[in-house]
mmCIF file of C-alpha atoms in Angstrom:
data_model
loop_
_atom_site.group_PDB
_atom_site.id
_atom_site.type_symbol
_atom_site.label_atom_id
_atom_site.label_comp_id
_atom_site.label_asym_id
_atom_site.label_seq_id
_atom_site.Cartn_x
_atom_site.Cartn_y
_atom_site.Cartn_z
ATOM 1 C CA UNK A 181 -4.043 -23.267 13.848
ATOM 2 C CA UNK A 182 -0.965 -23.196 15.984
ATOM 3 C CA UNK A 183 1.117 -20.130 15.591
ATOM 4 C CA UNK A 184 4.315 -18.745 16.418
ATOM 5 C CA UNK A 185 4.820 -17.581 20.316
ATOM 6 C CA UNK A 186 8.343 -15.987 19.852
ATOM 7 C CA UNK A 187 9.352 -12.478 18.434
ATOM 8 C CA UNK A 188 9.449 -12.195 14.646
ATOM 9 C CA UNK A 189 9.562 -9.992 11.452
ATOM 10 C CA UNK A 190 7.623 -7.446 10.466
ATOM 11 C CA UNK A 191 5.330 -8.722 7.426
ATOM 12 C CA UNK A 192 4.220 -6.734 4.672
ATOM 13 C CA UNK A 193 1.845 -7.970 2.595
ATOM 14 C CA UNK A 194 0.930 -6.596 -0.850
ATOM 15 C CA UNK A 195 -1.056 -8.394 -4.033
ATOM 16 C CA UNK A 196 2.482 -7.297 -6.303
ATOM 17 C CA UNK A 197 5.541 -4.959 -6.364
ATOM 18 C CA UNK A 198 3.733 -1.470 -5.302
ATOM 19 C CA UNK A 199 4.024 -2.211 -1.719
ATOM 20 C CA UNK A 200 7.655 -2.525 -2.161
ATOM 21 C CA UNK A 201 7.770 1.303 -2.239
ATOM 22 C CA UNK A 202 6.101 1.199 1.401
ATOM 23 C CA UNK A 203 8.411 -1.349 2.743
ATOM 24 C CA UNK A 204 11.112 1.266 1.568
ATOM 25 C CA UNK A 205 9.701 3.883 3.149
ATOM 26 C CA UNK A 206 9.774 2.179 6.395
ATOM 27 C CA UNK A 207 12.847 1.033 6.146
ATOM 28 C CA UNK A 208 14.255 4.394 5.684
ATOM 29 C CA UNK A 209 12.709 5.248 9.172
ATOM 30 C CA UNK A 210 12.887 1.980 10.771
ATOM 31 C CA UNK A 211 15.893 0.116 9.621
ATOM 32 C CA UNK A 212 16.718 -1.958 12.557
ATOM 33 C CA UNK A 213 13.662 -4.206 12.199
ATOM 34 C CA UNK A 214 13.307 -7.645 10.487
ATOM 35 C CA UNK A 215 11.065 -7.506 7.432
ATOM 36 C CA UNK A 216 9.233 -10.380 5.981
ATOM 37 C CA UNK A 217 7.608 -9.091 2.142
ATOM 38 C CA UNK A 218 5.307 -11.504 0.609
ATOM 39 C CA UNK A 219 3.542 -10.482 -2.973
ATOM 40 C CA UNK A 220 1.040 -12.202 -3.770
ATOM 41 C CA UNK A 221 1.882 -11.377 -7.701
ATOM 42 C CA UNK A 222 0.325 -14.723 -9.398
ATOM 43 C CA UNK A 223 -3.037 -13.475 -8.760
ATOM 44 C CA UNK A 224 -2.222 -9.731 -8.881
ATOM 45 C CA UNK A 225 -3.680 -6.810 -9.347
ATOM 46 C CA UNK A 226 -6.418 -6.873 -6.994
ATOM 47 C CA UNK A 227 -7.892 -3.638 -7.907
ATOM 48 C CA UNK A 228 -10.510 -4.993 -10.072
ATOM 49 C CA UNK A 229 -11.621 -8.222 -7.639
ATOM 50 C CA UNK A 230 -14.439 -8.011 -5.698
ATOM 51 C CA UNK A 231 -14.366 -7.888 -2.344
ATOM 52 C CA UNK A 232 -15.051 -11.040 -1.560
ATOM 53 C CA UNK A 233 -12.037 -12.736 -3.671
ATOM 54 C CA UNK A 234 -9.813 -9.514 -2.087
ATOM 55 C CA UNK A 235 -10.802 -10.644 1.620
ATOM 56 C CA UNK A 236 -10.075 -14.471 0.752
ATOM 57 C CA UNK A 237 -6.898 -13.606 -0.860
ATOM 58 C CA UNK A 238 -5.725 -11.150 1.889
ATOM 59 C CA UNK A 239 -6.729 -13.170 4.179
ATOM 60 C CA UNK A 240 -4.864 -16.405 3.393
ATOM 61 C CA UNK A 241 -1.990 -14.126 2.765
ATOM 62 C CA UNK A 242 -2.403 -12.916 6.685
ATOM 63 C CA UNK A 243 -2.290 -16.072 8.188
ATOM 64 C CA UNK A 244 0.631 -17.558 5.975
ATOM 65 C CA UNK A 245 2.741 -14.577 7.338
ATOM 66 C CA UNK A 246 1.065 -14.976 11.236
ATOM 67 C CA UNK A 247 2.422 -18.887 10.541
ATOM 68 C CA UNK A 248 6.281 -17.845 9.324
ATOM 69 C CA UNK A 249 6.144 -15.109 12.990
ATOM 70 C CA UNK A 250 4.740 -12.080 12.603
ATOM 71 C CA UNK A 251 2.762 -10.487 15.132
ATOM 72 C CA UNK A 252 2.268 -7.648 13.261
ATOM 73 C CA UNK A 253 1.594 -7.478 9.454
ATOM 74 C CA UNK A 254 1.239 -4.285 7.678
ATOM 75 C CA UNK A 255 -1.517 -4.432 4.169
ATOM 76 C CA UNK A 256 0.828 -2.370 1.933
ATOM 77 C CA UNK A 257 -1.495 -2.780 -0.827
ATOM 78 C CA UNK A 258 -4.335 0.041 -0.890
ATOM 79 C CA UNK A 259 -6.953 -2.559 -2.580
ATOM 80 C CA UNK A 260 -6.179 -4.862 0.090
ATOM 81 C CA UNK A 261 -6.659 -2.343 3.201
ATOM 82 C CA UNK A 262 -9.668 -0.562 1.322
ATOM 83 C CA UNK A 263 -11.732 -4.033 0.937
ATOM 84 C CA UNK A 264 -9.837 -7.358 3.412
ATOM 85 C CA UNK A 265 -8.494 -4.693 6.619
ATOM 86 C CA UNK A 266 -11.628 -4.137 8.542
ATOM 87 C CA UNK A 267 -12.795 -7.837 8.301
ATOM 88 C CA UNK A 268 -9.588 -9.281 9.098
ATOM 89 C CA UNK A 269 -9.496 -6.936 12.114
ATOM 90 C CA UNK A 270 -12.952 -7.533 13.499
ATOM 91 C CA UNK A 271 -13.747 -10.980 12.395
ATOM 92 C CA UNK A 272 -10.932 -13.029 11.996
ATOM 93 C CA UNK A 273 -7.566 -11.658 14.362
ATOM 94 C CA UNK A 274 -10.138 -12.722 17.411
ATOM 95 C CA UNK A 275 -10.083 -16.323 16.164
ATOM 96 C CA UNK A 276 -6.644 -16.783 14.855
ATOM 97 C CA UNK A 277 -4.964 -14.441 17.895
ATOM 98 C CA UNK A 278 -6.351 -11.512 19.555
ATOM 99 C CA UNK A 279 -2.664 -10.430 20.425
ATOM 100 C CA UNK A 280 -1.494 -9.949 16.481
ATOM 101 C CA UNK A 281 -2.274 -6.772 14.526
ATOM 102 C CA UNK A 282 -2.918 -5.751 10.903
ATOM 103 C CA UNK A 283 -2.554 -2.476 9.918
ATOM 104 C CA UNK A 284 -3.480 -0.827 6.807
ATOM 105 C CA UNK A 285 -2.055 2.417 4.683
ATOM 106 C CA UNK A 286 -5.178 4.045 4.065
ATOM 107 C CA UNK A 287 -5.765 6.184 7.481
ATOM 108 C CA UNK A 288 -2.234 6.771 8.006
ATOM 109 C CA UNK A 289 -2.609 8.984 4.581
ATOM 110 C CA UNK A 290 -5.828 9.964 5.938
ATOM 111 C CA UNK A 291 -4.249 11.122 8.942
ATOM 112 C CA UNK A 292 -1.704 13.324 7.788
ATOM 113 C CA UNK A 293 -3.537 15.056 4.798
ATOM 114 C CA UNK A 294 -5.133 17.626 7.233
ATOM 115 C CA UNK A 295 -1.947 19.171 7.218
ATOM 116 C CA UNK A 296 -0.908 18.977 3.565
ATOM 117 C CA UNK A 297 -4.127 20.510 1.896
ATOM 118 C CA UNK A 298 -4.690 24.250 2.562
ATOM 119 C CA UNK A 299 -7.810 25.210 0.866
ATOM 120 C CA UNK A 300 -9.401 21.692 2.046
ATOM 121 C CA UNK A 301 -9.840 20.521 -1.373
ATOM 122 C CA UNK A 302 -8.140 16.801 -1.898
ATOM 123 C CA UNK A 303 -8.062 14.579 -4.857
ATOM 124 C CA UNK A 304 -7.099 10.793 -5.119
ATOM 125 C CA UNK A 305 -5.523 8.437 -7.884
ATOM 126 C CA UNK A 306 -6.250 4.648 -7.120
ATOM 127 C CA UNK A 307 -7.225 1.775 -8.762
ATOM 128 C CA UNK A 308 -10.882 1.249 -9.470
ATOM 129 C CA UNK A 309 -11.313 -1.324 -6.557
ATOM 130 C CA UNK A 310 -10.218 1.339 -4.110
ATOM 131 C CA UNK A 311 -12.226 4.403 -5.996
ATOM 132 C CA UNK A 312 -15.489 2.597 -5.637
ATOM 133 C CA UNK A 313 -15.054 1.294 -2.050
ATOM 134 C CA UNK A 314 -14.657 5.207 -1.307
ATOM 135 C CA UNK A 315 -12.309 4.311 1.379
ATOM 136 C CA UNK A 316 -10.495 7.361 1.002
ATOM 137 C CA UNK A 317 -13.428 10.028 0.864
ATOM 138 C CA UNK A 318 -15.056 7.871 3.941
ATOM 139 C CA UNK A 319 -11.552 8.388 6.352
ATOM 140 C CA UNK A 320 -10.525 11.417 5.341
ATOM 141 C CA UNK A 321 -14.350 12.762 5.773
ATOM 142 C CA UNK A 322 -14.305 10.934 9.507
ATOM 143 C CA UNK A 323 -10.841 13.031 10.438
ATOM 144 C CA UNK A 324 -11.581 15.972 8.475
ATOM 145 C CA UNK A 325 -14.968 16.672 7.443
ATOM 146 C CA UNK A 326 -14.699 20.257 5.785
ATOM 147 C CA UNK A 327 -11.807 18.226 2.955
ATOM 148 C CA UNK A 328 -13.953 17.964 0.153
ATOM 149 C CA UNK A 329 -12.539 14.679 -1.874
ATOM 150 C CA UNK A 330 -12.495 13.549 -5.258
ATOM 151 C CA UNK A 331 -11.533 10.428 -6.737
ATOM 152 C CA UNK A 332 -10.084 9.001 -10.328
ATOM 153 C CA UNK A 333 -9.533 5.574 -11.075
ATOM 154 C CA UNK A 334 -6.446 4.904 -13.405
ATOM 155 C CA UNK A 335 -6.743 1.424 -14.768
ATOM 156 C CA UNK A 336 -3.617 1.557 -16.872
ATOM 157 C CA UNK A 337 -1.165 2.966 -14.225
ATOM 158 C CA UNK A 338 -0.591 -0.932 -12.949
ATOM 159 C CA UNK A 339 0.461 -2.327 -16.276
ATOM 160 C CA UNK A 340 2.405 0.446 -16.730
ATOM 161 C CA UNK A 341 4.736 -0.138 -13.627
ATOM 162 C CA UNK A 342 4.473 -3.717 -13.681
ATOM 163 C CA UNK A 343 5.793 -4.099 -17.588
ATOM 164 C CA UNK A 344 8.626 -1.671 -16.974
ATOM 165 C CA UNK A 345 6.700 1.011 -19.071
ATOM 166 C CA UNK A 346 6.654 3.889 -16.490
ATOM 167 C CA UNK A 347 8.972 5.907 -18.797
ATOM 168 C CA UNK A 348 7.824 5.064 -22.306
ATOM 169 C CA UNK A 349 6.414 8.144 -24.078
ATOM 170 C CA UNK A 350 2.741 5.932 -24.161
ATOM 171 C CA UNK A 351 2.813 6.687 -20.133
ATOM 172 C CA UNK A 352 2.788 10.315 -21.211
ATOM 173 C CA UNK A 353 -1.255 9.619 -22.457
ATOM 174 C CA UNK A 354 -2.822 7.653 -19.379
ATOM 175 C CA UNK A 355 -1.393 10.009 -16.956
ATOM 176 C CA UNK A 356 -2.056 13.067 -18.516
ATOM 177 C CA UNK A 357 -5.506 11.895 -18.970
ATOM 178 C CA UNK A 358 -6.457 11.281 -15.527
ATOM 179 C CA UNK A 359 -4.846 14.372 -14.622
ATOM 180 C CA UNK A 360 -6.998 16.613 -17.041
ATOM 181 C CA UNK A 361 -10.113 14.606 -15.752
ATOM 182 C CA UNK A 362 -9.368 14.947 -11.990
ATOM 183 C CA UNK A 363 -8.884 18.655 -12.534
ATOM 184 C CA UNK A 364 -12.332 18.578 -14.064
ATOM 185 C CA UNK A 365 -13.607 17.053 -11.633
ATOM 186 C CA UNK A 366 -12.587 19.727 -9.196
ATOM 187 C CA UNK A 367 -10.269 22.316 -10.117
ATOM 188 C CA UNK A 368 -9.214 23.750 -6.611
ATOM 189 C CA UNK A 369 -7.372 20.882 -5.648
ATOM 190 C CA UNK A 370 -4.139 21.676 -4.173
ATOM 191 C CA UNK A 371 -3.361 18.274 -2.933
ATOM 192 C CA UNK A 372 -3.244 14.935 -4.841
ATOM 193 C CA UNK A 373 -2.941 11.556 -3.077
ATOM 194 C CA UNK A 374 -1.113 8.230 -4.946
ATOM 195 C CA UNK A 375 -3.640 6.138 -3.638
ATOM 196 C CA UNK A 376 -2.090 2.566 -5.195
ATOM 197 C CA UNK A 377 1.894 2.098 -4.265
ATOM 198 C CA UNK A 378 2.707 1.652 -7.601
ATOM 199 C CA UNK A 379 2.074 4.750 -8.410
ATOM 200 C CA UNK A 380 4.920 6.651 -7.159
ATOM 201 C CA UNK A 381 7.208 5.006 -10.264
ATOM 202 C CA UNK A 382 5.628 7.547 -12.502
ATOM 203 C CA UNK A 383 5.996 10.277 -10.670
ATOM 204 C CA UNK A 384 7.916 11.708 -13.130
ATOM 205 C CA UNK A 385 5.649 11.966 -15.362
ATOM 206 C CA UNK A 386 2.609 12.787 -12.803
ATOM 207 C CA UNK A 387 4.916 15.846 -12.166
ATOM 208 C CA UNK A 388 5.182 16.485 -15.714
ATOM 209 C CA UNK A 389 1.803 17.406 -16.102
ATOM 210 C CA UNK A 390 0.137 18.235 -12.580
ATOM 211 C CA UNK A 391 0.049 22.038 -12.409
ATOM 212 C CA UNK A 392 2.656 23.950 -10.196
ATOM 213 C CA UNK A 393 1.636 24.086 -6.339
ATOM 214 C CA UNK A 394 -0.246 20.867 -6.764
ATOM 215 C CA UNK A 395 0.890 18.765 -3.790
ATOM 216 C CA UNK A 396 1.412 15.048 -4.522
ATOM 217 C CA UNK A 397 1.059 12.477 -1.033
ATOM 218 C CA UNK A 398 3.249 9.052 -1.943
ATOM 219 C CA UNK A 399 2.704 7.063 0.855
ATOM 220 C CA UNK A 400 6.010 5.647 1.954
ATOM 221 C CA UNK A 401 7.201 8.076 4.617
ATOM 222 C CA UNK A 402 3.552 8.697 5.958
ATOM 223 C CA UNK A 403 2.753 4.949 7.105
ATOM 224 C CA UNK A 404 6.782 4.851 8.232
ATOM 225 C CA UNK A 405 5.386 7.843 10.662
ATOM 226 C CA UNK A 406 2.427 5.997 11.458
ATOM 227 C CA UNK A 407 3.923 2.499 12.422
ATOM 228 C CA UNK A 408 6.444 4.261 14.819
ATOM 229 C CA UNK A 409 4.368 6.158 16.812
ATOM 230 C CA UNK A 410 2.266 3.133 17.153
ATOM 231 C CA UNK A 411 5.144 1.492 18.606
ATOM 232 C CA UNK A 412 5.137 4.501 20.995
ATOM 233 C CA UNK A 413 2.008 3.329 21.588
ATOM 234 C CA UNK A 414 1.743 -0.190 21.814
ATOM 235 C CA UNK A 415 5.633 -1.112 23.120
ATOM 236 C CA UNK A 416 4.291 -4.629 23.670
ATOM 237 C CA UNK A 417 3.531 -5.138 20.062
ATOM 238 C CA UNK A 418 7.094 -3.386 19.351
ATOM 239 C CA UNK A 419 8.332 -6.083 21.947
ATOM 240 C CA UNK A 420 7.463 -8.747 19.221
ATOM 241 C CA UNK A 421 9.362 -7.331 16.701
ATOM 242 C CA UNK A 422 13.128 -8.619 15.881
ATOM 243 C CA UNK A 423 15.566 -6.401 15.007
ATOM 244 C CA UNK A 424 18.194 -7.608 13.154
ATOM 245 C CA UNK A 425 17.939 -5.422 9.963
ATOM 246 C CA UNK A 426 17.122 -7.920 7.562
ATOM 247 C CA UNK A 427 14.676 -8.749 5.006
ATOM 248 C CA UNK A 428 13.317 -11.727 3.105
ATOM 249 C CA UNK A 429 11.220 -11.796 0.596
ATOM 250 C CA UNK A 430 8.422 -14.188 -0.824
ATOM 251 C CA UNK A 431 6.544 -14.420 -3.949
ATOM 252 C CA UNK A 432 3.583 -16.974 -5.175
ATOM 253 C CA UNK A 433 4.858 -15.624 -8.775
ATOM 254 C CA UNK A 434 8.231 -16.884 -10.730
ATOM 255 C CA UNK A 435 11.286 -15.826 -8.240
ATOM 256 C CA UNK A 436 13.254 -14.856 -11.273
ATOM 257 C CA UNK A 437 10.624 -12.263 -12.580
ATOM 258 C CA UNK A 438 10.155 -11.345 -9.186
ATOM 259 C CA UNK A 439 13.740 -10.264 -8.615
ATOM 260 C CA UNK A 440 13.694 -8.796 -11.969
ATOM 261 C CA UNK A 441 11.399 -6.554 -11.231
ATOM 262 C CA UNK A 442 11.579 -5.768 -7.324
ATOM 263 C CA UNK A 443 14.678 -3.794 -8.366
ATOM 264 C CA UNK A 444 12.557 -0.984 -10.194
ATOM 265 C CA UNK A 445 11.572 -0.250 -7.174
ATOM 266 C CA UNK A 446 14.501 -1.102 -4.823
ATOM 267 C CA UNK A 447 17.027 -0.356 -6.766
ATOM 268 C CA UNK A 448 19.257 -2.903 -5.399
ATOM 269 C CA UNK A 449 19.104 -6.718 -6.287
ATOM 270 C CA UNK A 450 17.144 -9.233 -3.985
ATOM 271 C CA UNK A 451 16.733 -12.913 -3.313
ATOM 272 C CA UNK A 452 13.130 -14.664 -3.035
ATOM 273 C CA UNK A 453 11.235 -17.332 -2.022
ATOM 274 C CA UNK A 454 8.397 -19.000 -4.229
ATOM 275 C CA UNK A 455 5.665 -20.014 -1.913
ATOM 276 C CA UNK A 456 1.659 -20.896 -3.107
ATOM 277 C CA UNK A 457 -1.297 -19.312 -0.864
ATOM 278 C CA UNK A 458 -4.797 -20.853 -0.992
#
């Protein structure tokens, strides 16, 4: 496969809208980049795939986006970077080019929660794809091993974004429920991460009824940290980056529900591209 030699976008890559809130987060930081967003929301969510079907998705989604000129593409889907990163990295960037990257959101959190938690005790809301891959509890263990970790999967959290529910008085129920049963799980936490980038739409109500001084970790401005000092880093990946502030976005879903609901989370309108992976 022949790809690209010449600067392009950034490309974030998530299986529906939730990575949406981590291409805003960057943005905020790093606004004089390109940005090239491509949901993948035909087949979404991901969170209850196996691996396998996550790799092949993520995968196909990777090189469609190394194809349109990105060298570097950023999985802003937790499912995605919890099951597809690592392969991608160590199996398939050598064969399609050992010059692109593909980043993930998972260790950036991972990173930075060493400094959030004070009494080392962490908890994590994902879907249930991420929750059993224990990607979380496995990085956060490898940077800090005295965190103790526990994880809740919240299966209804999704539909609840996605179908423009995040404020109905039914979202009251599923979140206060995984609360309660994260706080049995461990009741010292004093830090919660939103392990799916959907999540942070119902922060209102995760608010609502997480205890007081209960920390909760959205993502967004934590991998917007993380991607520029890896540019400080690695200035010749930054090199293949255009900046000219703009962003396009692609969908394998219907453009029109797409834009519809792309401005819950941008809050401004946008125009898209229908395009077909596989």
């Amino acid at each position: 496969m022949s790809l690209p030699t010449t600067p392009g976008p950034i490309g974030i890559f998530d299986s529906g809208y939730g990575g949406l809130t981590i291409l805003h987060g960057i943005r905020q930081l790093l606004p004089q980049y390109d940005y090239l967003y491509l949901g993948d929301n035909a087949r979404a969510p991901y969170g209850t795939r196996s691996f396998d079907v996550v790799y092949e998705f993520t995968r196909q989604a990777v090189e469609r986006l190394f194809q349109m000129g990105c060298h570097l593409v950023i999985l802003g889907c937790n499912t995605a970077s919890a099951k597809a990163l690592r392969t991608i990295q160590q199996n398939d960037l050598p064969r399609l080019d050992p010059g692109r990257r593909v980043l993930g959101i998972i260790r950036p959190t991972a990173e930075v929660i060493g400094q959030l938690t004070h009494n080392r005790h962490v908890g994590i809301f994902a879907t249930e794809g991420t929750i059993k891959s224990e990607s979380y509890t496995l990085e956060i263990q490898k940077l800090h091993p005295d965190i103790h970790v526990s994880g809740v999967a919240c299966p209804f959290w999704v539909p609840l974004v996605e179908y423009n529910e995040a404020d109905s008085p039914g979202a009251d129920y599923f979140v206060k429920k995984r609360i309660d049963q994260l706080l049995r799980l461990d009741p010292d936490i004093d830090t919660i991460i939103l392990g799916c980038t959907h999540y942070p739409l119902l922060m209102p109500k995760i608010l609502k009824y997480t205890p007081r001084g209960i920390r909760i970790v959205s993502q967004g401005e934590y991998v917007a940290d993380a991607l520029q000092q890896y540019f400080d880093r690695h200035p010749h990946i930054e090199a293949r980056c255009t900046k000219g502030g703009t962003v396009h976005y692609l969908t394998t879903e219907n453009p029109e529900k797409f834009k519809e609901s792309a401005q819950l989370f941008l809050h401004e309108p946008v125009e898209v591209e229908n395009i077909t992976l596989g």
